[in-house]
Amino acid sequence: MAIKLVTTVAELRKESARLLAEKGGSSQGLVPTMGALHSGHASLARTAVAENDVVVATIFVNPLQFGDAVDLDRYPRTLEADMALLDAEGVDLVFAPDVDEVYPGGQPLVRVTSGPLGEKWEGASRPGHFDGALTVVAKLLHYGLPGGPAADGTTAAYRAYFGQKDAQQLALVKRMVADLNFPVEIVPVPIVRSEDGLALSSRNRFLSDQEREAALVLSRALRLIESRANAHQPLDLDSAVALVDSQPLVELDYFDVVDPTTLEPLAENCKETPFRGEGLAIIAAKVGPVRLIDNIPLDS
Ligand code: PAF
């Protein structure tokens, strides 16, 4: 394996500086993850490798963003397989710290507050989740800064890669970086789906065969909305909701069409009159014991 594993921030900085100098590089990409990697993460890594001279992936299961200790405990830890996947994509360095390295004094007293954007949709059913996620993302973005200058002495470019699957997290990270002036470019990477349409997620492994089949209704309902948007028809959300409700194993939490930046629902008239413009159809549902989210961008 060419990829290298480091567990401390000091080693990360040293290795980043070494790699930039060795490769004569002028850019560094960061791929923050919680491990349990699948093809969706591979796509993040591949995009980062294509666009940067040095690529660092982080693997850290962040206790701050879990409401429930059981969920935290049962979160899959698959470091060896994760390293192999990242190595195959050409990632240079993996930073996999333990909890004490990231939170040396215990849980931080001062945290990033996600504000109203973090309280709706996913935030409504997972109170505190986005504050915890943004707090660790802020730290990871700092850790992942290029450890040295570009080969020509200028500041190395710095980009961080986030999946569009977690649309609310992506919107919040972009907003935090803009509002708090983080020196990093946030690069969104499209959702990866299995052939039958299911959006890849580390939670899919908890679905039974029957639940997995039932879960397909989420992407089917989103596709229905997308096809209406592309045809400039009214989105008729109610009939798409009815499609989801017809599946007994699926308990719908929310399904709406929102502004991609503010995540505010689009005006009712976009749903009832021919759709034009940009939007994001978002859905969340429990399928058996597993909560799934999915979304599809609309642009017509
Ligand atoms: O999307 C994730 O995997 C996590 O929320 C992140 C961004 C790595 C922060 O823990």
Coordinates of C-alpha atoms and ligand atoms in Angstrom, one line a residue:
M1 CA 0.0 0.0 0.0
A2 CA 1.3 3.4 -0.9
I3 CA -1.1 5.2 1.4
K4 CA 0.1 6.3 4.8
L5 CA -1.8 6.3 8.1
V6 CA -1.2 9.0 10.7
T7 CA -3.1 9.5 14.0
T8 CA -1.9 12.8 15.4
V9 CA -2.3 16.4 14.1
A10 CA 1.5 16.9 14.3
E11 CA 2.2 13.9 12.0
L12 CA -0.5 15.0 9.6
R13 CA 1.0 18.5 9.2
K14 CA 4.5 17.0 8.8
E15 CA 3.4 14.5 6.2
S16 CA 1.4 17.1 4.3
A17 CA 4.4 19.4 4.1
R18 CA 6.6 16.5 3.0
L19 CA 4.2 15.3 0.3
L20 CA 3.7 18.8 -1.1
A21 CA 7.5 19.3 -1.3
E22 CA 8.2 15.8 -2.7
K23 CA 5.5 16.1 -5.4
G24 CA 6.3 19.7 -6.2
G25 CA 2.6 20.2 -5.5
S26 CA 0.5 23.3 -5.4
S27 CA -2.8 22.0 -4.0
Q28 CA -4.2 19.8 -1.2
G29 CA -7.6 18.1 -1.1
L30 CA -9.4 17.0 2.1
V31 CA -12.0 14.2 2.2
P32 CA -13.6 14.1 5.7
T33 CA -15.3 10.8 6.5
M34 CA -16.5 8.7 9.4
G35 CA -15.2 5.5 7.8
A36 CA -17.4 2.5 6.8
L37 CA -16.5 3.7 3.3
H38 CA -18.5 2.7 0.2
S39 CA -18.5 3.7 -3.5
G40 CA -20.0 7.1 -2.6
H41 CA -16.8 7.9 -0.6
A42 CA -14.7 6.4 -3.4
S43 CA -16.2 9.0 -5.7
L44 CA -15.3 11.8 -3.2
A45 CA -11.7 10.5 -3.1
R46 CA -11.5 10.1 -6.9
T47 CA -12.7 13.7 -7.4
A48 CA -10.2 15.0 -4.9
V49 CA -7.4 13.0 -6.4
A50 CA -8.2 14.3 -9.9
E51 CA -8.2 17.9 -8.7
N52 CA -5.3 18.1 -6.2
D53 CA -1.6 17.2 -6.0
V54 CA -1.9 15.9 -2.4
V55 CA -5.1 14.2 -0.9
V56 CA -5.8 13.6 2.7
A57 CA -8.8 11.6 3.9
T58 CA -9.9 11.7 7.5
I59 CA -11.6 8.9 9.3
F60 CA -13.1 9.9 12.6
V61 CA -16.4 8.7 14.2
N62 CA -17.4 12.0 15.9
P63 CA -19.2 11.4 19.2
L64 CA -20.5 15.0 19.2
Q65 CA -22.9 14.4 16.3
F66 CA -24.6 11.3 17.7
G67 CA -27.6 11.8 19.8
D68 CA -27.6 8.3 21.0
A69 CA -24.7 6.3 22.6
V70 CA -26.1 3.1 21.1
D71 CA -25.9 4.5 17.5
L72 CA -22.3 5.7 18.2
D73 CA -21.3 2.2 19.5
R74 CA -22.8 0.4 16.6
Y75 CA -21.4 2.7 13.9
P76 CA -19.3 0.3 11.8
R77 CA -15.5 0.6 12.2
T78 CA -13.7 -0.9 9.2
L79 CA -10.3 0.8 9.1
E80 CA -8.4 -1.8 7.1
A81 CA -11.0 -2.0 4.3
D82 CA -11.3 1.8 4.3
M83 CA -7.6 2.2 3.8
A84 CA -7.6 -0.3 0.9
L85 CA -10.5 1.6 -0.8
L86 CA -8.7 5.0 -0.3
D87 CA -5.4 3.6 -1.5
A88 CA -7.0 2.2 -4.7
E89 CA -8.3 5.8 -5.4
G90 CA -4.8 7.3 -5.0
V91 CA -5.3 9.1 -1.7
D92 CA -1.9 9.9 -0.1
L93 CA -2.6 10.1 3.5
V94 CA -5.2 9.0 6.1
F95 CA -5.7 10.8 9.3
A96 CA -7.5 8.6 11.8
P97 CA -7.2 10.2 15.2
D98 CA -8.7 8.8 18.4
V99 CA -11.2 10.8 20.4
D100 CA -8.5 12.2 22.8
E101 CA -6.6 13.7 19.9
V102 CA -9.6 15.6 18.6
Y103 CA -11.1 16.5 22.0
P104 CA -8.1 16.5 24.4
G105 CA -10.0 18.3 27.2
G106 CA -13.1 16.2 26.8
Q107 CA -16.1 17.6 25.0
P108 CA -15.5 21.2 23.8
L109 CA -17.2 24.0 25.7
V110 CA -17.3 26.3 22.7
R111 CA -18.9 24.9 19.6
V112 CA -20.1 25.9 16.2
T113 CA -23.9 26.7 16.2
S114 CA -25.7 25.7 13.1
G115 CA -28.5 28.2 13.7
P116 CA -32.0 28.0 12.1
L117 CA -30.6 26.2 9.0
G118 CA -29.6 23.3 11.3
E119 CA -32.9 23.1 13.1
K120 CA -35.1 22.0 10.3
W121 CA -35.4 18.8 8.3
E122 CA -32.7 16.4 9.6
G123 CA -32.1 18.8 12.5
A124 CA -35.7 18.5 13.7
S125 CA -35.4 14.8 14.4
R126 CA -31.7 14.9 15.5
P127 CA -31.4 17.9 17.9
G128 CA -27.8 19.0 18.2
H129 CA -26.6 16.8 15.4
F130 CA -25.5 19.7 13.1
D131 CA -23.8 21.6 15.9
G132 CA -21.8 18.5 16.6
A133 CA -21.1 17.9 12.9
L134 CA -20.1 21.5 12.1
T135 CA -17.8 21.6 15.2
V136 CA -15.8 18.7 14.0
V137 CA -15.8 19.8 10.4
A138 CA -14.4 23.2 11.6
K139 CA -11.6 21.2 13.4
L140 CA -11.0 18.9 10.5
L141 CA -10.8 21.8 8.0
H142 CA -8.1 23.3 10.2
Y143 CA -6.2 20.1 10.6
G144 CA -6.3 19.5 6.9
L145 CA -4.8 22.9 5.8
P146 CA -1.7 22.3 3.6
G147 CA 1.3 21.7 5.9
G148 CA 3.5 23.9 3.8
P149 CA 3.6 26.2 0.8
A150 CA 3.2 25.3 -2.9
A151 CA 6.5 24.4 -4.7
D152 CA 6.7 28.0 -6.1
G153 CA 6.5 29.5 -2.6
T154 CA 2.9 30.7 -2.9
T155 CA 0.1 29.4 -0.6
A156 CA -1.1 26.0 -1.7
A157 CA -4.7 25.8 -2.9
Y158 CA -7.0 24.0 -0.4
R159 CA -10.3 22.2 -1.3
A160 CA -12.6 20.0 0.8
Y161 CA -15.0 17.4 -0.6
F162 CA -18.5 16.7 0.7
G163 CA -21.2 14.5 -0.7
Q164 CA -24.5 15.9 -2.0
K165 CA -26.3 13.0 -0.3
D166 CA -26.1 15.0 3.0
A167 CA -27.6 18.0 1.4
Q168 CA -28.3 19.9 4.6
Q169 CA -24.8 19.2 6.0
L170 CA -23.3 20.4 2.7
A171 CA -25.4 23.6 2.8
L172 CA -24.4 24.2 6.4
V173 CA -20.7 23.6 5.7
K174 CA -20.8 26.0 2.8
R175 CA -22.5 28.6 5.0
M176 CA -20.0 28.1 7.9
V177 CA -17.1 28.5 5.5
A178 CA -18.6 31.7 4.0
D179 CA -19.8 33.2 7.3
L180 CA -16.6 32.5 9.2
N181 CA -14.1 33.0 6.3
F182 CA -12.4 29.6 6.3
P183 CA -9.7 29.6 3.6
V184 CA -11.0 26.5 1.8
E185 CA -13.1 25.8 -1.3
I186 CA -16.0 23.4 -0.6
V187 CA -16.5 21.0 -3.5
P188 CA -19.9 19.2 -3.7
V189 CA -19.8 15.7 -5.1
P190 CA -23.0 14.1 -6.6
I191 CA -24.8 11.1 -5.0
V192 CA -23.7 7.6 -6.0
R193 CA -26.6 5.2 -6.5
S194 CA -26.7 1.4 -6.9
E195 CA -28.2 0.2 -10.2
D196 CA -31.7 0.0 -8.8
G197 CA -31.5 3.7 -7.7
L198 CA -30.9 3.3 -3.9
A199 CA -28.6 6.1 -2.8
L200 CA -25.4 4.6 -1.2
S201 CA -25.2 5.0 2.6
S202 CA -23.3 3.2 5.3
R203 CA -26.8 2.6 6.9
N204 CA -28.0 0.4 4.0
R205 CA -26.1 -2.5 5.5
F206 CA -28.8 -2.5 8.3
L207 CA -31.7 -3.1 5.8
S208 CA -33.1 -6.6 5.4
D209 CA -33.7 -7.7 1.7
Q210 CA -37.4 -6.8 2.0
E211 CA -36.6 -3.4 3.6
R212 CA -34.0 -2.6 0.9
E213 CA -36.6 -3.4 -1.8
A214 CA -39.1 -1.1 0.0
A215 CA -36.5 1.7 0.3
L216 CA -36.4 2.0 -3.5
V217 CA -39.7 4.0 -3.3
L218 CA -37.6 7.0 -2.1
S219 CA -35.6 7.4 -5.2
R220 CA -38.6 6.5 -7.4
A221 CA -40.6 9.3 -5.8
L222 CA -37.7 11.7 -6.3
R223 CA -37.4 10.7 -10.0
L224 CA -41.1 11.3 -10.4
I225 CA -40.6 14.9 -9.2
E226 CA -37.5 15.3 -11.4
S227 CA -39.3 14.1 -14.5
R228 CA -42.1 16.6 -13.9
A229 CA -39.6 19.4 -13.3
N230 CA -37.8 18.5 -16.6
A231 CA -41.1 18.5 -18.4
H232 CA -42.0 22.0 -16.9
Q233 CA -45.1 20.4 -15.3
P234 CA -46.5 21.2 -11.9
L235 CA -44.5 19.1 -9.4
D236 CA -47.7 17.7 -7.7
L237 CA -45.9 16.7 -4.6
D238 CA -49.1 15.1 -3.1
S239 CA -49.1 12.3 -5.6
A240 CA -45.4 11.6 -5.1
V241 CA -46.1 11.5 -1.3
A242 CA -49.0 9.1 -2.0
L243 CA -46.5 6.8 -3.9
V244 CA -44.3 6.7 -0.8
D245 CA -47.2 6.2 1.6
S246 CA -48.3 3.2 -0.5
Q247 CA -45.3 1.3 0.7
P248 CA -46.2 -0.2 4.1
L249 CA -42.6 -0.7 5.3
V250 CA -41.8 3.0 4.8
E251 CA -42.7 5.7 7.3
L252 CA -42.3 9.1 5.7
D253 CA -40.7 11.9 7.8
Y254 CA -40.6 14.7 5.2
F255 CA -40.7 15.1 1.5
D256 CA -40.5 18.6 0.0
V257 CA -39.0 20.8 -2.7
V258 CA -36.7 23.5 -1.3
D259 CA -34.2 26.2 -2.2
P260 CA -30.8 24.4 -2.4
T261 CA -29.0 27.1 -0.4
T262 CA -31.5 28.2 2.3
L263 CA -33.4 24.9 2.4
E264 CA -36.6 26.9 2.6
P265 CA -39.6 25.2 0.9
L266 CA -40.2 26.7 -2.5
A267 CA -43.4 28.7 -2.9
E268 CA -46.5 26.5 -3.2
N269 CA -47.0 27.9 -6.8
C270 CA -43.9 26.1 -7.9
K271 CA -45.6 22.9 -7.0
E272 CA -48.9 23.8 -8.6
T273 CA -47.8 25.7 -11.7
P274 CA -45.3 24.5 -14.3
F275 CA -41.9 24.3 -12.6
R276 CA -39.0 26.5 -13.8
G277 CA -35.8 27.3 -12.0
E278 CA -33.6 25.6 -9.4
G279 CA -34.7 23.5 -6.5
L280 CA -33.8 20.4 -4.5
A281 CA -36.3 17.6 -3.8
I282 CA -35.5 16.2 -0.4
I283 CA -36.9 13.1 1.4
A284 CA -36.4 11.3 4.7
A285 CA -38.1 8.2 5.9
K286 CA -37.7 5.3 8.2
V287 CA -37.5 2.0 6.5
G288 CA -37.9 -0.7 9.1
P289 CA -35.5 0.4 11.8
V290 CA -33.3 2.5 9.5
R291 CA -33.7 6.2 8.8
L292 CA -32.7 7.0 5.2
I293 CA -32.3 10.4 3.4
D294 CA -32.1 11.1 -0.3
N295 CA -32.4 14.1 -2.6
I296 CA -32.3 15.1 -6.2
P297 CA -31.4 18.5 -7.7
L298 CA -34.0 20.1 -10.0
D299 CA -32.9 22.5 -12.7
S300 CA -35.2 23.3 -15.5
Ligands
PAF1 O1 -20.6 13.2 6.5 C1 -19.9 12.7 7.4 O2 -19.4 11.6 7.2 C2 -19.6 13.4 8.7 O3 -20.7 14.2 9.1 C3 -18.4 14.3 8.6 C4 -18.5 15.4 7.6 C5 -17.1 13.5 8.3 C6 -18.2 15.0 10.0 O4 -18.0 14.0 11.0

